[in-house]
mmCIF file of C-alpha atoms and ligand atoms in Angstrom:
data_model
loop_
_atom_site.group_PDB
_atom_site.id
_atom_site.type_symbol
_atom_site.label_atom_id
_atom_site.label_comp_id
_atom_site.label_asym_id
_atom_site.label_seq_id
_atom_site.Cartn_x
_atom_site.Cartn_y
_atom_site.Cartn_z
ATOM 1 C CA MET A 1 40.330 258.131 -22.865
ATOM 2 C CA LYS A 2 41.337 257.232 -26.203
ATOM 3 C CA ASN A 3 40.933 253.502 -27.199
ATOM 4 C CA LYS A 4 43.989 251.276 -26.303
ATOM 5 C CA PRO A 5 45.695 250.539 -28.985
ATOM 6 C CA ASN A 6 45.823 247.042 -30.353
ATOM 7 C CA ILE A 7 49.551 246.345 -29.758
ATOM 8 C CA LYS A 8 50.023 242.709 -30.760
ATOM 9 C CA TYR A 9 53.936 242.545 -31.123
ATOM 10 C CA ILE A 10 56.690 244.116 -28.731
ATOM 11 C CA ALA A 11 60.077 244.036 -30.065
ATOM 12 C CA PHE A 12 63.176 245.060 -27.723
ATOM 13 C CA ASP A 13 66.655 246.582 -28.667
ATOM 14 C CA ALA A 14 69.403 244.161 -27.002
ATOM 15 C CA ASP A 15 72.531 246.493 -26.191
ATOM 16 C CA ASP A 16 71.940 248.912 -23.406
ATOM 17 C CA THR A 17 68.273 247.776 -23.416
ATOM 18 C CA LEU A 18 68.338 244.266 -22.057
ATOM 19 C CA TRP A 19 71.938 243.994 -21.636
ATOM 20 C CA ASP A 20 75.581 246.481 -20.786
ATOM 21 C CA ASN A 21 77.024 247.211 -24.025
ATOM 22 C CA GLU A 22 78.538 251.264 -24.051
ATOM 23 C CA PRO A 23 80.753 250.737 -21.478
ATOM 24 C CA PHE A 24 82.890 247.541 -23.089
ATOM 25 C CA TYR A 25 83.312 250.142 -25.883
ATOM 26 C CA ARG A 26 83.864 253.124 -23.577
ATOM 27 C CA ALA A 27 86.742 250.986 -22.237
ATOM 28 C CA LEU A 28 88.485 250.227 -25.513
ATOM 29 C CA GLU A 29 88.256 253.794 -26.547
ATOM 30 C CA HIS A 30 90.213 254.465 -23.265
ATOM 31 C CA VAL A 31 92.998 251.896 -24.485
ATOM 32 C CA PHE A 32 92.885 254.265 -27.036
ATOM 33 C CA ASN A 33 93.267 257.706 -25.881
ATOM 34 C CA GLU A 34 95.877 256.361 -23.512
ATOM 35 C CA ILE A 35 98.210 255.520 -26.646
ATOM 36 C CA MET A 36 97.377 258.841 -28.306
ATOM 37 C CA LEU A 37 98.100 260.529 -24.993
ATOM 38 C CA ASP A 38 101.485 261.935 -25.926
ATOM 39 C CA LYS A 39 100.030 263.871 -29.187
ATOM 40 C CA MET A 40 96.548 265.100 -27.945
ATOM 41 C CA THR A 41 93.736 265.041 -25.284
ATOM 42 C CA PRO A 42 91.409 262.240 -24.677
ATOM 43 C CA GLU A 43 88.764 264.561 -25.894
ATOM 44 C CA GLU A 44 90.350 265.249 -28.913
ATOM 45 C CA SER A 45 91.163 261.548 -30.124
ATOM 46 C CA SER A 46 87.906 260.442 -29.245
ATOM 47 C CA ALA A 47 86.232 263.367 -31.591
ATOM 48 C CA GLU A 48 89.129 262.165 -34.430
ATOM 49 C CA LEU A 49 87.707 258.491 -33.467
ATOM 50 C CA PHE A 50 84.172 259.780 -34.103
ATOM 51 C CA LYS A 51 84.722 261.075 -37.193
ATOM 52 C CA THR A 52 86.197 257.575 -38.607
ATOM 53 C CA GLU A 53 83.680 255.439 -36.994
ATOM 54 C CA ILE A 54 80.982 257.948 -39.063
ATOM 55 C CA ALA A 55 82.856 257.712 -42.402
ATOM 56 C CA ASN A 56 83.344 253.970 -41.976
ATOM 57 C CA LEU A 57 79.414 253.034 -41.312
ATOM 58 C CA PRO A 58 78.502 252.314 -44.707
ATOM 59 C CA LEU A 59 81.228 250.173 -45.466
ATOM 60 C CA PHE A 60 81.708 248.227 -42.049
ATOM 61 C CA GLY A 61 78.407 248.835 -40.241
ATOM 62 C CA TYR A 62 78.115 248.690 -36.385
ATOM 63 C CA GLY A 63 79.679 246.114 -33.915
ATOM 64 C CA ALA A 64 82.721 245.277 -32.027
ATOM 65 C CA LYS A 65 85.061 244.508 -35.477
ATOM 66 C CA ALA A 66 84.004 247.871 -36.874
ATOM 67 C CA TYR A 67 84.917 249.758 -34.174
ATOM 68 C CA THR A 68 88.494 248.096 -33.787
ATOM 69 C CA LEU A 69 89.349 248.515 -37.312
ATOM 70 C CA SER A 70 87.982 252.517 -36.707
ATOM 71 C CA ILE A 71 90.413 253.121 -33.722
ATOM 72 C CA LEU A 72 93.509 251.178 -36.011
ATOM 73 C CA GLU A 73 92.742 253.997 -38.756
ATOM 74 C CA THR A 74 92.416 256.630 -36.532
ATOM 75 C CA ALA A 75 95.703 255.781 -34.323
ATOM 76 C CA LEU A 76 97.705 255.343 -37.697
ATOM 77 C CA ARG A 77 96.319 258.815 -38.955
ATOM 78 C CA LEU A 78 97.021 260.665 -35.876
ATOM 79 C CA SER A 79 100.437 258.966 -35.662
ATOM 80 C CA ASN A 80 101.313 259.641 -39.426
ATOM 81 C CA ASP A 81 101.603 255.836 -40.023
ATOM 82 C CA THR A 82 104.009 255.714 -37.325
ATOM 83 C CA LEU A 83 102.145 253.531 -34.727
ATOM 84 C CA PRO A 84 104.068 251.232 -32.855
ATOM 85 C CA ALA A 85 103.612 247.405 -33.491
ATOM 86 C CA ALA A 86 103.112 247.056 -29.675
ATOM 87 C CA SER A 87 100.337 249.760 -29.982
ATOM 88 C CA VAL A 88 98.829 247.796 -32.560
ATOM 89 C CA ARG A 89 98.965 245.127 -30.872
ATOM 90 C CA LYS A 90 97.271 246.358 -27.487
ATOM 91 C CA ILE A 91 94.180 247.799 -29.557
ATOM 92 C CA LEU A 92 94.164 244.388 -31.399
ATOM 93 C CA ASP A 93 94.025 242.406 -27.892
ATOM 94 C CA ALA A 94 91.318 245.120 -26.275
ATOM 95 C CA GLY A 95 89.284 244.682 -29.571
ATOM 96 C CA LYS A 96 89.236 240.995 -29.221
ATOM 97 C CA GLN A 97 88.450 241.575 -25.352
ATOM 98 C CA LEU A 98 85.492 243.662 -26.449
ATOM 99 C CA THR A 99 84.164 240.765 -28.386
ATOM 100 C CA ASP A 100 84.710 238.878 -25.395
ATOM 101 C CA SER A 101 82.949 240.800 -22.995
ATOM 102 C CA PRO A 102 80.850 239.263 -19.860
ATOM 103 C CA LEU A 103 76.986 239.446 -20.394
ATOM 104 C CA VAL A 104 75.630 241.384 -18.018
ATOM 105 C CA LEU A 105 71.706 241.526 -17.930
ATOM 106 C CA LEU A 106 70.215 244.657 -16.964
ATOM 107 C CA ASP A 107 67.727 244.862 -13.669
ATOM 108 C CA SER A 108 64.569 242.926 -14.141
ATOM 109 C CA VAL A 109 64.799 242.048 -17.776
ATOM 110 C CA GLU A 110 64.025 238.461 -17.174
ATOM 111 C CA GLU A 111 60.736 239.288 -15.268
ATOM 112 C CA VAL A 112 59.309 241.757 -17.716
ATOM 113 C CA LEU A 113 59.951 239.576 -20.661
ATOM 114 C CA LYS A 114 58.307 236.612 -18.547
ATOM 115 C CA ALA A 115 55.386 238.994 -17.759
ATOM 116 C CA LEU A 116 54.929 240.234 -21.188
ATOM 117 C CA ALA A 117 55.320 236.974 -23.445
ATOM 118 C CA PRO A 118 52.065 235.091 -22.793
ATOM 119 C CA LYS A 119 50.082 238.161 -23.986
ATOM 120 C CA TYR A 120 52.626 239.578 -27.013
ATOM 121 C CA LYS A 121 54.528 237.897 -29.370
ATOM 122 C CA LEU A 122 57.978 239.464 -28.455
ATOM 123 C CA ILE A 123 60.782 240.128 -31.047
ATOM 124 C CA LEU A 124 64.480 240.850 -30.162
ATOM 125 C CA ALA A 125 65.346 243.792 -32.987
ATOM 126 C CA THR A 126 69.307 244.735 -32.622
ATOM 127 C CA LYS A 127 71.632 245.952 -34.981
ATOM 128 C CA GLY A 128 75.350 245.219 -34.910
ATOM 129 C CA ASP A 129 77.799 242.476 -36.069
ATOM 130 C CA LEU A 130 75.561 239.258 -36.833
ATOM 131 C CA LEU A 131 78.224 236.934 -34.798
ATOM 132 C CA ASP A 132 78.751 238.981 -31.832
ATOM 133 C CA GLN A 133 75.070 239.470 -31.596
ATOM 134 C CA GLU A 134 74.588 235.721 -31.814
ATOM 135 C CA ARG A 135 76.915 234.963 -28.974
ATOM 136 C CA LYS A 136 75.388 237.469 -26.362
ATOM 137 C CA LEU A 137 71.914 236.191 -27.357
ATOM 138 C CA LYS A 138 73.354 232.849 -26.441
ATOM 139 C CA LYS A 139 75.406 234.027 -22.972
ATOM 140 C CA SER A 140 71.786 236.030 -22.112
ATOM 141 C CA ARG A 141 69.792 232.575 -22.059
ATOM 142 C CA LEU A 142 66.980 234.898 -23.028
ATOM 143 C CA GLU A 143 65.997 233.473 -26.626
ATOM 144 C CA LYS A 144 63.014 231.414 -25.527
ATOM 145 C CA TYR A 145 60.940 234.401 -24.651
ATOM 146 C CA PHE A 146 61.306 235.848 -28.519
ATOM 147 C CA HIS A 147 58.761 235.069 -31.115
ATOM 148 C CA HIS A 148 61.275 236.356 -33.598
ATOM 149 C CA ILE A 149 65.107 237.168 -33.364
ATOM 150 C CA GLU A 150 66.068 239.947 -36.271
ATOM 151 C CA ILE A 151 69.751 241.427 -36.267
ATOM 152 C CA MET A 152 69.585 243.819 -38.404
ATOM 153 C CA SER A 153 72.561 245.632 -40.563
ATOM 154 C CA ASP A 154 70.787 249.141 -39.476
ATOM 155 C CA LYS A 155 67.852 250.218 -38.156
ATOM 156 C CA GLN A 156 66.280 253.032 -40.254
ATOM 157 C CA THR A 157 62.890 253.278 -41.208
ATOM 158 C CA GLY A 158 63.310 251.266 -44.406
ATOM 159 C CA ASP A 159 64.766 248.303 -41.942
ATOM 160 C CA TYR A 160 61.700 248.143 -40.074
ATOM 161 C CA LYS A 161 59.398 248.381 -43.061
ATOM 162 C CA LYS A 162 61.260 244.824 -44.180
ATOM 163 C CA LEU A 163 60.774 243.529 -40.804
ATOM 164 C CA PHE A 164 57.302 244.452 -40.747
ATOM 165 C CA GLN A 165 56.561 243.058 -44.212
ATOM 166 C CA HIS A 166 58.469 239.791 -43.463
ATOM 167 C CA LEU A 167 56.637 239.355 -40.461
ATOM 168 C CA ASP A 168 53.065 240.626 -41.898
ATOM 169 C CA ILE A 169 52.793 242.957 -39.056
ATOM 170 C CA GLU A 170 50.969 246.442 -39.205
ATOM 171 C CA ALA A 171 52.577 249.507 -37.960
ATOM 172 C CA ASN A 172 50.129 250.253 -35.070
ATOM 173 C CA GLU A 173 50.003 247.027 -33.773
ATOM 174 C CA PHE A 174 53.930 247.497 -33.082
ATOM 175 C CA LEU A 175 55.739 248.617 -29.948
ATOM 176 C CA MET A 176 59.725 249.161 -29.894
ATOM 177 C CA ILE A 177 61.500 249.513 -26.360
ATOM 178 C CA GLY A 178 64.918 250.909 -26.468
ATOM 179 C CA ASN A 179 67.625 253.320 -25.113
ATOM 180 C CA SER A 180 68.256 255.277 -28.975
ATOM 181 C CA MET A 181 66.347 257.819 -29.895
ATOM 182 C CA ARG A 182 67.915 257.576 -33.286
ATOM 183 C CA SER A 183 67.525 253.969 -34.043
ATOM 184 C CA ASP A 184 64.603 252.766 -31.597
ATOM 185 C CA ILE A 185 62.156 255.120 -31.316
ATOM 186 C CA PHE A 186 62.316 257.901 -34.023
ATOM 187 C CA PRO A 187 61.851 255.161 -37.535
ATOM 188 C CA VAL A 188 59.109 253.405 -35.607
ATOM 189 C CA VAL A 189 57.081 256.300 -34.707
ATOM 190 C CA GLU A 190 57.412 257.595 -38.373
ATOM 191 C CA LEU A 191 56.301 254.364 -39.641
ATOM 192 C CA GLY A 192 52.938 254.534 -37.635
ATOM 193 C CA GLY A 193 54.133 252.360 -34.493
ATOM 194 C CA PHE A 194 54.579 253.130 -30.884
ATOM 195 C CA ALA A 195 57.603 253.623 -29.103
ATOM 196 C CA ILE A 196 59.013 253.681 -25.666
ATOM 197 C CA HIS A 197 62.481 254.843 -24.852
ATOM 198 C CA VAL A 198 64.242 253.868 -22.051
ATOM 199 C CA PRO A 199 67.237 255.510 -21.583
ATOM 200 C CA TYR A 200 70.970 254.050 -20.362
ATOM 201 C CA HIS A 201 73.221 255.891 -18.556
ATOM 202 C CA THR A 202 76.010 256.141 -21.333
ATOM 203 C CA THR A 203 75.083 256.802 -25.043
ATOM 204 C CA TRP A 204 76.981 256.892 -27.999
ATOM 205 C CA LYS A 205 76.941 260.344 -29.666
ATOM 206 C CA HIS A 206 75.594 258.792 -32.630
ATOM 207 C CA GLU A 207 72.574 257.710 -31.130
ATOM 208 C CA LYS A 208 71.230 260.729 -29.359
ATOM 209 C CA MET A 209 68.512 262.892 -30.685
ATOM 210 C CA ASP A 210 66.048 265.091 -28.963
ATOM 211 C CA ASP A 211 62.444 264.219 -28.687
ATOM 212 C CA VAL A 212 61.482 267.120 -30.271
ATOM 213 C CA GLY A 213 57.783 266.343 -32.486
ATOM 214 C CA LEU A 214 57.425 262.809 -31.259
ATOM 215 C CA PRO A 215 53.527 262.650 -30.830
ATOM 216 C CA ASP A 216 52.831 261.425 -26.859
ATOM 217 C CA ASP A 217 49.921 259.432 -27.868
ATOM 218 C CA ARG A 218 52.806 257.163 -29.906
ATOM 219 C CA PHE A 219 55.673 257.771 -27.928
ATOM 220 C CA MET A 220 56.641 257.832 -24.035
ATOM 221 C CA GLU A 221 59.375 257.444 -21.772
ATOM 222 C CA ILE A 222 60.066 255.279 -18.936
ATOM 223 C CA ASP A 223 63.323 255.173 -16.606
ATOM 224 C CA THR A 224 63.487 251.394 -16.183
ATOM 225 C CA LEU A 225 62.302 248.335 -18.109
ATOM 226 C CA LEU A 226 60.674 247.310 -14.699
ATOM 227 C CA ASN A 227 58.137 250.033 -14.825
ATOM 228 C CA ILE A 228 56.798 249.484 -18.185
ATOM 229 C CA PRO A 229 53.939 247.010 -17.658
ATOM 230 C CA LYS A 230 52.464 249.355 -15.007
ATOM 231 C CA GLU A 231 53.714 252.802 -16.393
ATOM 232 C CA CYS A 232 52.581 251.958 -20.240
ATOM 233 C CA HIS A 233 48.947 252.189 -21.134
ATOM 234 C CA TRP A 234 49.112 251.119 -24.223
ATOM 235 C CA ILE A 235 49.843 247.244 -23.303
HETATM 236 MG MG1 MG B 301 71.038 250.013 -27.889
#
C-alpha cells in the first residue's frame, strides 16, 4: 500500500456540500418557466435562460443577484420586450426570496467538521456573491470550525493557485471536498491536490463533468459527507 499522503488542509465547498442551495435556484427558475408558459415549454425557456447565464458569467459571476438579472434579461428577450410589469415584479420578488432562503445544513455536516477540525486546518472555499455567502455562513453557525474562509469569484485553477500562495499551502497537502466536478474537483487535482466528490441530488448543468481521466490516487467519490472519515484512506 502506498504511503498515506501528508494532508494538512481540508477545504469544503459550501453550496450543496454543506447546505442546500440548488433547489432554491430551481424554484426561481420555475417562476420564470411559468411566466413564459404561454410562449414556450419549460424546457425551452430553461434552455434560453442557461444561454444567458453562461454569457453573463464573465460580467456578473455567480450568485442570486446574477441569476435574477439573467432571468429578467431572458424574459425580456423572449417576450420581445413586452414582458408585463407585473411579471417583472414577480421575478424580482422571487429573486429577493432566493437571497433570503432558509439555511438548511445537509446531514451530519457539523459532526464531520467537529471530527476533522482538531486534526486538520479546515477551509471554506466557496464561490458566488460575497454578501450572499457571508449571510449564509452566519446563518449556518459553522464559522468556528474554519481556519480560513475564502469566498472566490470563481473556482478555476488560477483561483486555487492564489489561495495556495496566500495561505502558503503545497498542493499535495490540500484536500478539497465538494459537489461540483468542474469547480471543486478538476482544478484541484490538476494542481496536484486531492479531491473528494460528494454528489448532490441536483446539480446545475454548468457544474457537471464526467470524471474521465482523473487519477484514483488523488480523486474519489463518497456518497455522503458522513462517510468521509471512515471511507477516505488519505486522512
Ligand atoms: Mg457546490
